[in-house]
Amino acid sequence: MSEDSSLDSPRSSAGVTERADDPPRRKDRDRDRTTGPAKGEPGVDKDAAEVGKDGPGRETEPPRADAEEHDGPVSERDALRSLTEGSGRDDAERSEARRAGALADEIARRLSADASGTRIGTLALFNADVSFGGGFHSGGAGSGGPRPGGVSVLALDPTEIADHTELFVAPEGYGDALDALCERRVLVLTAAPGSGREAVAVNLLGEALAMDGGGAGCHRLLTPAAVLDAGWKPPVENSGYLVALDDGPAVDETFTSAFLGGRGHGTARWPAVVATLRASGCFLVLTGGHDLDVLAAGPGGDQLARHPLLPVDPPAIVERRVLGHGGSADAQADLRALLERTGAAAALREQPTARNAARLACVIRADGDVSGTVAQLRDPSEQVRAWFNRYRAPEAVAFALAAAVLEECGYLTVADAAVRLRTALVAPEAAPADLRFGDRLGHEQQWIRLDLPEGGGFAPPRVRFRNALLGQVILSYAWNLLDGRRETVLDWLRGLLYHRDLEVRARASVAAGVLALADPQYAVHRFLTAWAGSTSWPLRQAAATALGVAGSRPETADAVWELLHQWARGDASAQQRRLAGTAANAVGGQLGRAAPDRAVAVLRSALDREDDWGTLAPVAWGGVHLLHQGQIAAVLQAYLDWSEPQDLSPMVVKSLSAFVFAVSQPYQEPVIGTGGDRGDARVPGVPVLLGELPRHQDRLAELWARALARRPVQDSALEALRTWIDTYADKSPGSLDAVEALLVSVARRPGRHRERLLWWLEKWARDRAKPSAAAARLLTTLEHAR
């Protein structure tokens, strides 16, 4: 129906039969009227109210899924009262809805802006032959391959040594490490995997041997525990020996047992080992990560020199390996430009390891496909697959998943969530585990960084992934491939929806949407329908947010919309009413912004449910959210279409009630900017439709005329109009002029519209308790308007 035909239709406001309670027949009524937004929609039950009562950072028990339902259809009186008086959905819950929607928008934006071309959330993302090898093992020859049978020591070949030494970039503190090795003969060199620790070790051994008068080269010890055997001697004298202990949940068990004395000698053997090395003209460097560092810092470690390796700037490694020792200023500038142009600089910021720098340098020297190599390095699926292949301990997996769900939250919040998940993944323990996630971040979780607030100040460090897509890929990987842990992960995620921290609950909702992307049909049957029909507000909000994320991609959008329509058209049972309310909530977010026509169709289905008024509040809120996202024309036209009969049918009263609710809700800026076009008419604290009056005057005039002429909507419409005049118009420049034009347009319609407006404006202007100067001005204008 066009706007003009609506205004000229025999059923338009011009032809409305005035009811007997229109003014001036209601002159005896002079009740005080309160203004402001309604407190919310019905249906918030005890479970939602109990959120957070356990204390800071705790979750409450989810509501019983088998709780008996007694609530039948909501009456017209109760539904209308819920819009004007509220029934439990407080400011915190509305804030959660806005925050969750903004977070969902940001996640969807990241997914669509995937520069690497990775398809996130599908099983095709990961190869079917992924294996969980693993744990911590002693390094093999060269790159850690299998050890030749019966061999305990292997010489490093000249090519390998040259690769480590010819274009070596010494890290900070290298001289101190060399001095310690020369003095103590044994050095524990610790750093994260990929840090170049083996290259540093080979250079240290070579220089130490040269300073000691030469040597027979470097050798790799393949059986590190043998060093602590009684009577051990270096197989080759005047040599350097490298023990590469790979990273994992613990240092090699045999070596640990020998180090701690499990064979009866333990730490007492180290003085003898040092004496043997000195007598043989040999040096020993043990390389490893956090676990080796902790082991060497314990009992007996005072016999060893320890040196934590500081990272080398990756671009410096690329420059040295590409340009050698004498690159010109122009060559250096050209190389830096190449790194920026191809994305290699960004890749090195995301994965700042010597290993990746050396790989890029090799491709550049060979004039290879730098952009292709960068795409492989930045591919989050490859990073995630490699990480999960390497780490499988519950504490490592738990922190990775907690960070994936709660990225941007403070470290303590993420750590607490990780502890709860880790507890669920392991057998019951007699005492709390000694978990120190922060100590291991630079070793097991190199993809995570802790960011302190910019410019200083007191604030907790924030947990962030170096690549914006990593968190989502981690969730998809764990959900799709960790089959034995799926149930536990889902229970843990559901628990986060009851966390006292609003941001935790919102991010957990978004994470549920990321899980749903992998297999929407499975997610609908596994948890989304149960959440959407729950008596718990946090679960329903989570389902709405999750569906917004799940429907953000073209391949899943149609299925999500069909589901929402199905829920909206359900019967009048309590659970079906809650499903319809969740559908209305969902379309008020990014789904509705992307497809407003689909959104208002869902809202209509949810609202037009015979004599059931229980969906009025969620539909009204859904319309407000769409308005706040800029879908003004679609929502106003929907209200016009739905109320077009202008009879006493429930749908007309519901539609006009939703309109009055919308004109009463002040605009609130989003917690997180979504990058959309806000327009110039949105003023925080002022209803969006007041600022939009000049653009949509005809539609708004018709809707105001209908609402002011129709009981029982008339009371709330008059209340909203007075609030516009006396409260909001002062906050928005030019708004009173726009209201003046609006009322003139309403008054010119045939019928009693002019008489009604004059009566109420005069009443408000002469109000003894609070006379309205704005109403007096409008009254004068209306009296002279024809």
PDB file of C-alpha atoms in Angstrom, residues 300-524:
ATOM      1  CA  GLY A 300      69.966 -29.071  41.117  1.00  0.00           C
ATOM      2  CA  GLY A 301      69.609 -26.269  38.615  1.00  0.00           C
ATOM      3  CA  ASP A 302      72.284 -24.236  40.373  1.00  0.00           C
ATOM      4  CA  GLN A 303      74.843 -26.414  38.599  1.00  0.00           C
ATOM      5  CA  LEU A 304      73.642 -25.167  35.230  1.00  0.00           C
ATOM      6  CA  ALA A 305      73.810 -21.833  33.442  1.00  0.00           C
ATOM      7  CA  ARG A 306      70.347 -20.686  32.359  1.00  0.00           C
ATOM      8  CA  HIS A 307      69.577 -18.137  29.678  1.00  0.00           C
ATOM      9  CA  PRO A 308      66.078 -17.177  28.502  1.00  0.00           C
ATOM     10  CA  LEU A 309      66.409 -16.181  24.869  1.00  0.00           C
ATOM     11  CA  LEU A 310      65.046 -12.774  23.936  1.00  0.00           C
ATOM     12  CA  PRO A 311      63.282 -12.691  20.545  1.00  0.00           C
ATOM     13  CA  VAL A 312      64.976 -11.183  17.508  1.00  0.00           C
ATOM     14  CA  ASP A 313      63.052  -8.699  15.373  1.00  0.00           C
ATOM     15  CA  PRO A 314      61.758 -10.854  12.443  1.00  0.00           C
ATOM     16  CA  PRO A 315      62.182  -8.114   9.789  1.00  0.00           C
ATOM     17  CA  ALA A 316      65.837  -7.853  10.834  1.00  0.00           C
ATOM     18  CA  ILE A 317      66.244 -11.562  10.113  1.00  0.00           C
ATOM     19  CA  VAL A 318      64.615 -11.169   6.698  1.00  0.00           C
ATOM     20  CA  GLU A 319      66.867  -8.227   5.894  1.00  0.00           C
ATOM     21  CA  ARG A 320      70.033 -10.073   6.892  1.00  0.00           C
ATOM     22  CA  ARG A 321      69.118 -13.222   4.975  1.00  0.00           C
ATOM     23  CA  VAL A 322      68.064 -11.339   1.848  1.00  0.00           C
ATOM     24  CA  LEU A 323      70.609  -8.520   1.727  1.00  0.00           C
ATOM     25  CA  GLY A 324      73.481 -10.052   3.653  1.00  0.00           C
ATOM     26  CA  HIS A 325      75.731  -7.925   5.829  1.00  0.00           C
ATOM     27  CA  GLY A 326      76.046  -4.939   3.502  1.00  0.00           C
ATOM     28  CA  GLY A 327      72.668  -3.966   2.073  1.00  0.00           C
ATOM     29  CA  SER A 328      72.400  -0.367   0.857  1.00  0.00           C
ATOM     30  CA  ALA A 329      69.825   2.079   2.192  1.00  0.00           C
ATOM     31  CA  ASP A 330      67.889   1.874  -1.096  1.00  0.00           C
ATOM     32  CA  ALA A 331      67.877  -1.927  -0.996  1.00  0.00           C
ATOM     33  CA  GLN A 332      66.639  -1.871   2.579  1.00  0.00           C
ATOM     34  CA  ALA A 333      63.860   0.559   1.676  1.00  0.00           C
ATOM     35  CA  ASP A 334      62.825  -1.576  -1.307  1.00  0.00           C
ATOM     36  CA  LEU A 335      62.721  -4.682   0.883  1.00  0.00           C
ATOM     37  CA  ARG A 336      60.606  -2.969   3.524  1.00  0.00           C
ATOM     38  CA  ALA A 337      58.209  -1.785   0.815  1.00  0.00           C
ATOM     39  CA  LEU A 338      57.964  -5.345  -0.523  1.00  0.00           C
ATOM     40  CA  LEU A 339      57.142  -6.680   2.937  1.00  0.00           C
ATOM     41  CA  GLU A 340      54.366  -4.122   3.395  1.00  0.00           C
ATOM     42  CA  ARG A 341      52.986  -4.513  -0.136  1.00  0.00           C
ATOM     43  CA  THR A 342      52.711  -8.295   0.028  1.00  0.00           C
ATOM     44  CA  GLY A 343      51.381  -8.428   3.573  1.00  0.00           C
ATOM     45  CA  ALA A 344      54.558 -10.095   4.810  1.00  0.00           C
ATOM     46  CA  ALA A 345      55.051  -7.401   7.446  1.00  0.00           C
ATOM     47  CA  ALA A 346      51.570  -8.092   8.825  1.00  0.00           C
ATOM     48  CA  ALA A 347      52.259 -11.832   8.783  1.00  0.00           C
ATOM     49  CA  LEU A 348      55.417 -11.315  10.820  1.00  0.00           C
ATOM     50  CA  ARG A 349      53.533  -9.169  13.316  1.00  0.00           C
ATOM     51  CA  GLU A 350      50.945 -11.905  13.733  1.00  0.00           C
ATOM     52  CA  GLN A 351      53.553 -14.684  13.998  1.00  0.00           C
ATOM     53  CA  PRO A 352      56.791 -12.977  15.067  1.00  0.00           C
ATOM     54  CA  THR A 353      59.059 -16.002  14.896  1.00  0.00           C
ATOM     55  CA  ALA A 354      62.523 -16.451  13.435  1.00  0.00           C
ATOM     56  CA  ARG A 355      61.269 -19.553  11.633  1.00  0.00           C
ATOM     57  CA  ASN A 356      58.705 -17.598   9.621  1.00  0.00           C
ATOM     58  CA  ALA A 357      61.177 -14.813   8.904  1.00  0.00           C
ATOM     59  CA  ALA A 358      63.662 -17.323   7.528  1.00  0.00           C
ATOM     60  CA  ARG A 359      60.955 -18.922   5.378  1.00  0.00           C
ATOM     61  CA  LEU A 360      59.944 -15.586   3.868  1.00  0.00           C
ATOM     62  CA  ALA A 361      63.566 -14.635   3.264  1.00  0.00           C
ATOM     63  CA  CYS A 362      64.154 -17.879   1.395  1.00  0.00           C
ATOM     64  CA  VAL A 363      61.186 -17.189  -0.909  1.00  0.00           C
ATOM     65  CA  ILE A 364      62.300 -13.599  -1.534  1.00  0.00           C
ATOM     66  CA  ARG A 365      65.856 -14.648  -2.366  1.00  0.00           C
ATOM     67  CA  ALA A 366      64.543 -17.221  -4.821  1.00  0.00           C
ATOM     68  CA  ASP A 367      62.243 -14.611  -6.420  1.00  0.00           C
ATOM     69  CA  GLY A 368      59.316 -16.823  -5.507  1.00  0.00           C
ATOM     70  CA  ASP A 369      55.633 -16.182  -4.828  1.00  0.00           C
ATOM     71  CA  VAL A 370      55.842 -13.979  -1.745  1.00  0.00           C
ATOM     72  CA  SER A 371      52.108 -13.227  -1.680  1.00  0.00           C
ATOM     73  CA  GLY A 372      51.279 -16.920  -1.840  1.00  0.00           C
ATOM     74  CA  THR A 373      53.646 -17.690   1.009  1.00  0.00           C
ATOM     75  CA  VAL A 374      52.160 -14.867   3.047  1.00  0.00           C
ATOM     76  CA  ALA A 375      48.655 -16.229   2.457  1.00  0.00           C
ATOM     77  CA  GLN A 376      49.784 -19.616   3.744  1.00  0.00           C
ATOM     78  CA  LEU A 377      51.414 -18.085   6.807  1.00  0.00           C
ATOM     79  CA  ARG A 378      48.339 -16.013   7.623  1.00  0.00           C
ATOM     80  CA  ASP A 379      45.871 -18.829   6.993  1.00  0.00           C
ATOM     81  CA  PRO A 380      44.351 -19.292  10.454  1.00  0.00           C
ATOM     82  CA  SER A 381      43.198 -22.832   9.697  1.00  0.00           C
ATOM     83  CA  GLU A 382      46.793 -23.969   9.176  1.00  0.00           C
ATOM     84  CA  GLN A 383      47.914 -22.296  12.393  1.00  0.00           C
ATOM     85  CA  VAL A 384      45.095 -23.878  14.356  1.00  0.00           C
ATOM     86  CA  ARG A 385      45.612 -27.338  12.899  1.00  0.00           C
ATOM     87  CA  ALA A 386      49.347 -27.238  13.630  1.00  0.00           C
ATOM     88  CA  TRP A 387      48.723 -26.041  17.170  1.00  0.00           C
ATOM     89  CA  PHE A 388      46.141 -28.691  18.007  1.00  0.00           C
ATOM     90  CA  ASN A 389      48.408 -31.352  16.531  1.00  0.00           C
ATOM     91  CA  ARG A 390      51.123 -30.215  18.918  1.00  0.00           C
ATOM     92  CA  TYR A 391      49.172 -29.451  22.096  1.00  0.00           C
ATOM     93  CA  ARG A 392      46.454 -31.624  23.505  1.00  0.00           C
ATOM     94  CA  ALA A 393      46.809 -31.192  27.275  1.00  0.00           C
ATOM     95  CA  PRO A 394      43.527 -30.030  28.871  1.00  0.00           C
ATOM     96  CA  GLU A 395      45.069 -26.867  30.280  1.00  0.00           C
ATOM     97  CA  ALA A 396      46.398 -25.772  26.893  1.00  0.00           C
ATOM     98  CA  VAL A 397      43.149 -26.551  25.073  1.00  0.00           C
ATOM     99  CA  ALA A 398      41.081 -24.926  27.821  1.00  0.00           C
ATOM    100  CA  PHE A 399      42.913 -21.624  27.671  1.00  0.00           C
ATOM    101  CA  ALA A 400      42.824 -21.538  23.867  1.00  0.00           C
ATOM    102  CA  LEU A 401      39.056 -22.045  23.869  1.00  0.00           C
ATOM    103  CA  ALA A 402      38.509 -19.573  26.699  1.00  0.00           C
ATOM    104  CA  ALA A 403      40.509 -16.961  24.789  1.00  0.00           C
ATOM    105  CA  ALA A 404      38.585 -17.739  21.598  1.00  0.00           C
ATOM    106  CA  VAL A 405      35.272 -17.115  23.353  1.00  0.00           C
ATOM    107  CA  LEU A 406      36.358 -14.191  25.542  1.00  0.00           C
ATOM    108  CA  GLU A 407      38.890 -12.378  23.367  1.00  0.00           C
ATOM    109  CA  GLU A 408      39.266  -8.731  24.408  1.00  0.00           C
ATOM    110  CA  CYS A 409      38.353  -9.574  28.012  1.00  0.00           C
ATOM    111  CA  GLY A 410      40.790  -9.169  30.868  1.00  0.00           C
ATOM    112  CA  TYR A 411      43.326 -11.885  31.560  1.00  0.00           C
ATOM    113  CA  LEU A 412      41.827 -12.902  34.920  1.00  0.00           C
ATOM    114  CA  THR A 413      38.369 -13.320  33.384  1.00  0.00           C
ATOM    115  CA  VAL A 414      39.753 -15.535  30.623  1.00  0.00           C
ATOM    116  CA  ALA A 415      41.917 -17.514  33.041  1.00  0.00           C
ATOM    117  CA  ASP A 416      38.982 -18.203  35.368  1.00  0.00           C
ATOM    118  CA  ALA A 417      36.893 -19.460  32.457  1.00  0.00           C
ATOM    119  CA  ALA A 418      39.797 -21.636  31.305  1.00  0.00           C
ATOM    120  CA  VAL A 419      40.149 -23.132  34.780  1.00  0.00           C
ATOM    121  CA  ARG A 420      36.462 -24.110  34.792  1.00  0.00           C
ATOM    122  CA  LEU A 421      36.734 -25.720  31.366  1.00  0.00           C
ATOM    123  CA  ARG A 422      39.949 -27.530  32.273  1.00  0.00           C
ATOM    124  CA  THR A 423      38.274 -28.849  35.440  1.00  0.00           C
ATOM    125  CA  ALA A 424      35.459 -30.240  33.309  1.00  0.00           C
ATOM    126  CA  LEU A 425      37.917 -31.911  30.935  1.00  0.00           C
ATOM    127  CA  VAL A 426      39.896 -33.856  33.550  1.00  0.00           C
ATOM    128  CA  ALA A 427      39.091 -36.402  36.216  1.00  0.00           C
ATOM    129  CA  PRO A 428      38.202 -35.031  39.662  1.00  0.00           C
ATOM    130  CA  GLU A 429      41.254 -33.926  41.614  1.00  0.00           C
ATOM    131  CA  ALA A 430      41.850 -33.910  45.346  1.00  0.00           C
ATOM    132  CA  ALA A 431      43.103 -30.325  45.311  1.00  0.00           C
ATOM    133  CA  PRO A 432      42.985 -27.449  42.836  1.00  0.00           C
ATOM    134  CA  ALA A 433      45.601 -27.773  40.107  1.00  0.00           C
ATOM    135  CA  ASP A 434      48.564 -25.402  40.063  1.00  0.00           C
ATOM    136  CA  LEU A 435      47.663 -23.688  36.794  1.00  0.00           C
ATOM    137  CA  ARG A 436      49.711 -20.705  35.615  1.00  0.00           C
ATOM    138  CA  PHE A 437      48.445 -19.908  32.156  1.00  0.00           C
ATOM    139  CA  GLY A 438      50.304 -16.620  31.917  1.00  0.00           C
ATOM    140  CA  ASP A 439      53.688 -18.322  32.299  1.00  0.00           C
ATOM    141  CA  ARG A 440      53.035 -20.453  29.240  1.00  0.00           C
ATOM    142  CA  LEU A 441      51.538 -17.881  26.872  1.00  0.00           C
ATOM    143  CA  GLY A 442      54.815 -17.193  25.081  1.00  0.00           C
ATOM    144  CA  HIS A 443      55.473 -20.913  24.630  1.00  0.00           C
ATOM    145  CA  GLU A 444      52.235 -22.843  24.115  1.00  0.00           C
ATOM    146  CA  GLN A 445      50.041 -19.903  23.130  1.00  0.00           C
ATOM    147  CA  GLN A 446      52.241 -17.761  20.908  1.00  0.00           C
ATOM    148  CA  TRP A 447      49.212 -16.696  18.900  1.00  0.00           C
ATOM    149  CA  ILE A 448      47.920 -14.822  21.982  1.00  0.00           C
ATOM    150  CA  ARG A 449      49.237 -11.574  23.367  1.00  0.00           C
ATOM    151  CA  LEU A 450      48.433  -9.629  26.522  1.00  0.00           C
ATOM    152  CA  ASP A 451      47.908  -5.969  25.705  1.00  0.00           C
ATOM    153  CA  LEU A 452      48.306  -3.342  28.395  1.00  0.00           C
ATOM    154  CA  PRO A 453      46.258  -0.136  28.113  1.00  0.00           C
ATOM    155  CA  GLU A 454      47.668   2.422  25.718  1.00  0.00           C
ATOM    156  CA  GLY A 455      49.162   5.452  27.379  1.00  0.00           C
ATOM    157  CA  GLY A 456      49.578   3.688  30.700  1.00  0.00           C
ATOM    158  CA  GLY A 457      47.044   3.893  33.480  1.00  0.00           C
ATOM    159  CA  PHE A 458      45.512   1.187  35.622  1.00  0.00           C
ATOM    160  CA  ALA A 459      43.659  -1.456  33.667  1.00  0.00           C
ATOM    161  CA  PRO A 460      43.908  -5.229  33.341  1.00  0.00           C
ATOM    162  CA  PRO A 461      45.829  -6.704  30.416  1.00  0.00           C
ATOM    163  CA  ARG A 462      43.520  -7.738  27.613  1.00  0.00           C
ATOM    164  CA  VAL A 463      43.753 -11.125  25.944  1.00  0.00           C
ATOM    165  CA  ARG A 464      43.956 -10.825  22.159  1.00  0.00           C
ATOM    166  CA  PHE A 465      44.882 -13.084  19.268  1.00  0.00           C
ATOM    167  CA  ARG A 466      47.521 -11.799  16.874  1.00  0.00           C
ATOM    168  CA  ASN A 467      45.264 -12.737  13.943  1.00  0.00           C
ATOM    169  CA  ALA A 468      41.665 -11.492  14.158  1.00  0.00           C
ATOM    170  CA  LEU A 469      40.269 -14.757  12.777  1.00  0.00           C
ATOM    171  CA  LEU A 470      42.130 -17.197  14.995  1.00  0.00           C
ATOM    172  CA  GLY A 471      39.566 -17.282  17.769  1.00  0.00           C
ATOM    173  CA  GLN A 472      36.771 -18.223  15.396  1.00  0.00           C
ATOM    174  CA  VAL A 473      38.838 -20.957  13.731  1.00  0.00           C
ATOM    175  CA  ILE A 474      39.807 -22.400  17.122  1.00  0.00           C
ATOM    176  CA  LEU A 475      36.145 -22.657  18.071  1.00  0.00           C
ATOM    177  CA  SER A 476      35.285 -24.303  14.750  1.00  0.00           C
ATOM    178  CA  TYR A 477      38.160 -26.752  15.030  1.00  0.00           C
ATOM    179  CA  ALA A 478      37.318 -27.786  18.589  1.00  0.00           C
ATOM    180  CA  TRP A 479      33.609 -28.107  17.793  1.00  0.00           C
ATOM    181  CA  ASN A 480      34.121 -30.153  14.628  1.00  0.00           C
ATOM    182  CA  LEU A 481      37.081 -32.348  15.480  1.00  0.00           C
ATOM    183  CA  LEU A 482      37.346 -32.756  19.256  1.00  0.00           C
ATOM    184  CA  ASP A 483      34.391 -35.124  19.294  1.00  0.00           C
ATOM    185  CA  GLY A 484      34.950 -36.393  22.821  1.00  0.00           C
ATOM    186  CA  ARG A 485      34.954 -32.875  24.213  1.00  0.00           C
ATOM    187  CA  ARG A 486      32.004 -31.354  22.353  1.00  0.00           C
ATOM    188  CA  GLU A 487      29.502 -32.022  25.118  1.00  0.00           C
ATOM    189  CA  THR A 488      31.783 -30.570  27.763  1.00  0.00           C
ATOM    190  CA  VAL A 489      32.544 -27.483  25.680  1.00  0.00           C
ATOM    191  CA  LEU A 490      28.838 -26.830  25.111  1.00  0.00           C
ATOM    192  CA  ASP A 491      28.009 -27.214  28.814  1.00  0.00           C
ATOM    193  CA  TRP A 492      30.856 -24.851  29.686  1.00  0.00           C
ATOM    194  CA  LEU A 493      29.729 -22.311  27.101  1.00  0.00           C
ATOM    195  CA  ARG A 494      26.174 -22.481  28.431  1.00  0.00           C
ATOM    196  CA  GLY A 495      27.506 -21.803  31.900  1.00  0.00           C
ATOM    197  CA  LEU A 496      29.211 -18.640  30.679  1.00  0.00           C
ATOM    198  CA  LEU A 497      25.804 -17.304  29.672  1.00  0.00           C
ATOM    199  CA  TYR A 498      25.057 -16.938  33.398  1.00  0.00           C
ATOM    200  CA  HIS A 499      28.271 -15.109  34.237  1.00  0.00           C
ATOM    201  CA  ARG A 500      27.894 -11.877  36.184  1.00  0.00           C
ATOM    202  CA  ASP A 501      30.045  -9.984  33.681  1.00  0.00           C
ATOM    203  CA  LEU A 502      27.852  -8.670  30.883  1.00  0.00           C
ATOM    204  CA  GLU A 503      30.683  -8.827  28.365  1.00  0.00           C
ATOM    205  CA  VAL A 504      31.329 -12.489  29.144  1.00  0.00           C
ATOM    206  CA  ARG A 505      27.696 -13.378  28.522  1.00  0.00           C
ATOM    207  CA  ALA A 506      27.613 -11.415  25.279  1.00  0.00           C
ATOM    208  CA  ARG A 507      30.794 -12.968  23.918  1.00  0.00           C
ATOM    209  CA  ALA A 508      29.640 -16.443  24.872  1.00  0.00           C
ATOM    210  CA  SER A 509      26.483 -15.812  22.825  1.00  0.00           C
ATOM    211  CA  VAL A 510      28.563 -14.809  19.838  1.00  0.00           C
ATOM    212  CA  ALA A 511      30.713 -17.915  20.254  1.00  0.00           C
ATOM    213  CA  ALA A 512      27.569 -20.045  20.098  1.00  0.00           C
ATOM    214  CA  GLY A 513      26.819 -18.446  16.733  1.00  0.00           C
ATOM    215  CA  VAL A 514      30.286 -19.326  15.473  1.00  0.00           C
ATOM    216  CA  LEU A 515      29.655 -22.946  16.476  1.00  0.00           C
ATOM    217  CA  ALA A 516      26.332 -22.853  14.641  1.00  0.00           C
ATOM    218  CA  LEU A 517      28.063 -21.744  11.436  1.00  0.00           C
ATOM    219  CA  ALA A 518      29.755 -25.132  11.166  1.00  0.00           C
ATOM    220  CA  ASP A 519      26.491 -27.070  10.910  1.00  0.00           C
ATOM    221  CA  PRO A 520      23.369 -24.918  11.435  1.00  0.00           C
ATOM    222  CA  GLN A 521      20.961 -27.845  11.325  1.00  0.00           C
ATOM    223  CA  TYR A 522      22.896 -29.719  13.987  1.00  0.00           C
ATOM    224  CA  ALA A 523      23.110 -26.580  16.148  1.00  0.00           C
ATOM    225  CA  VAL A 524      19.356 -25.965  15.865  1.00  0.00           C
TER     226      VAL A 524
END
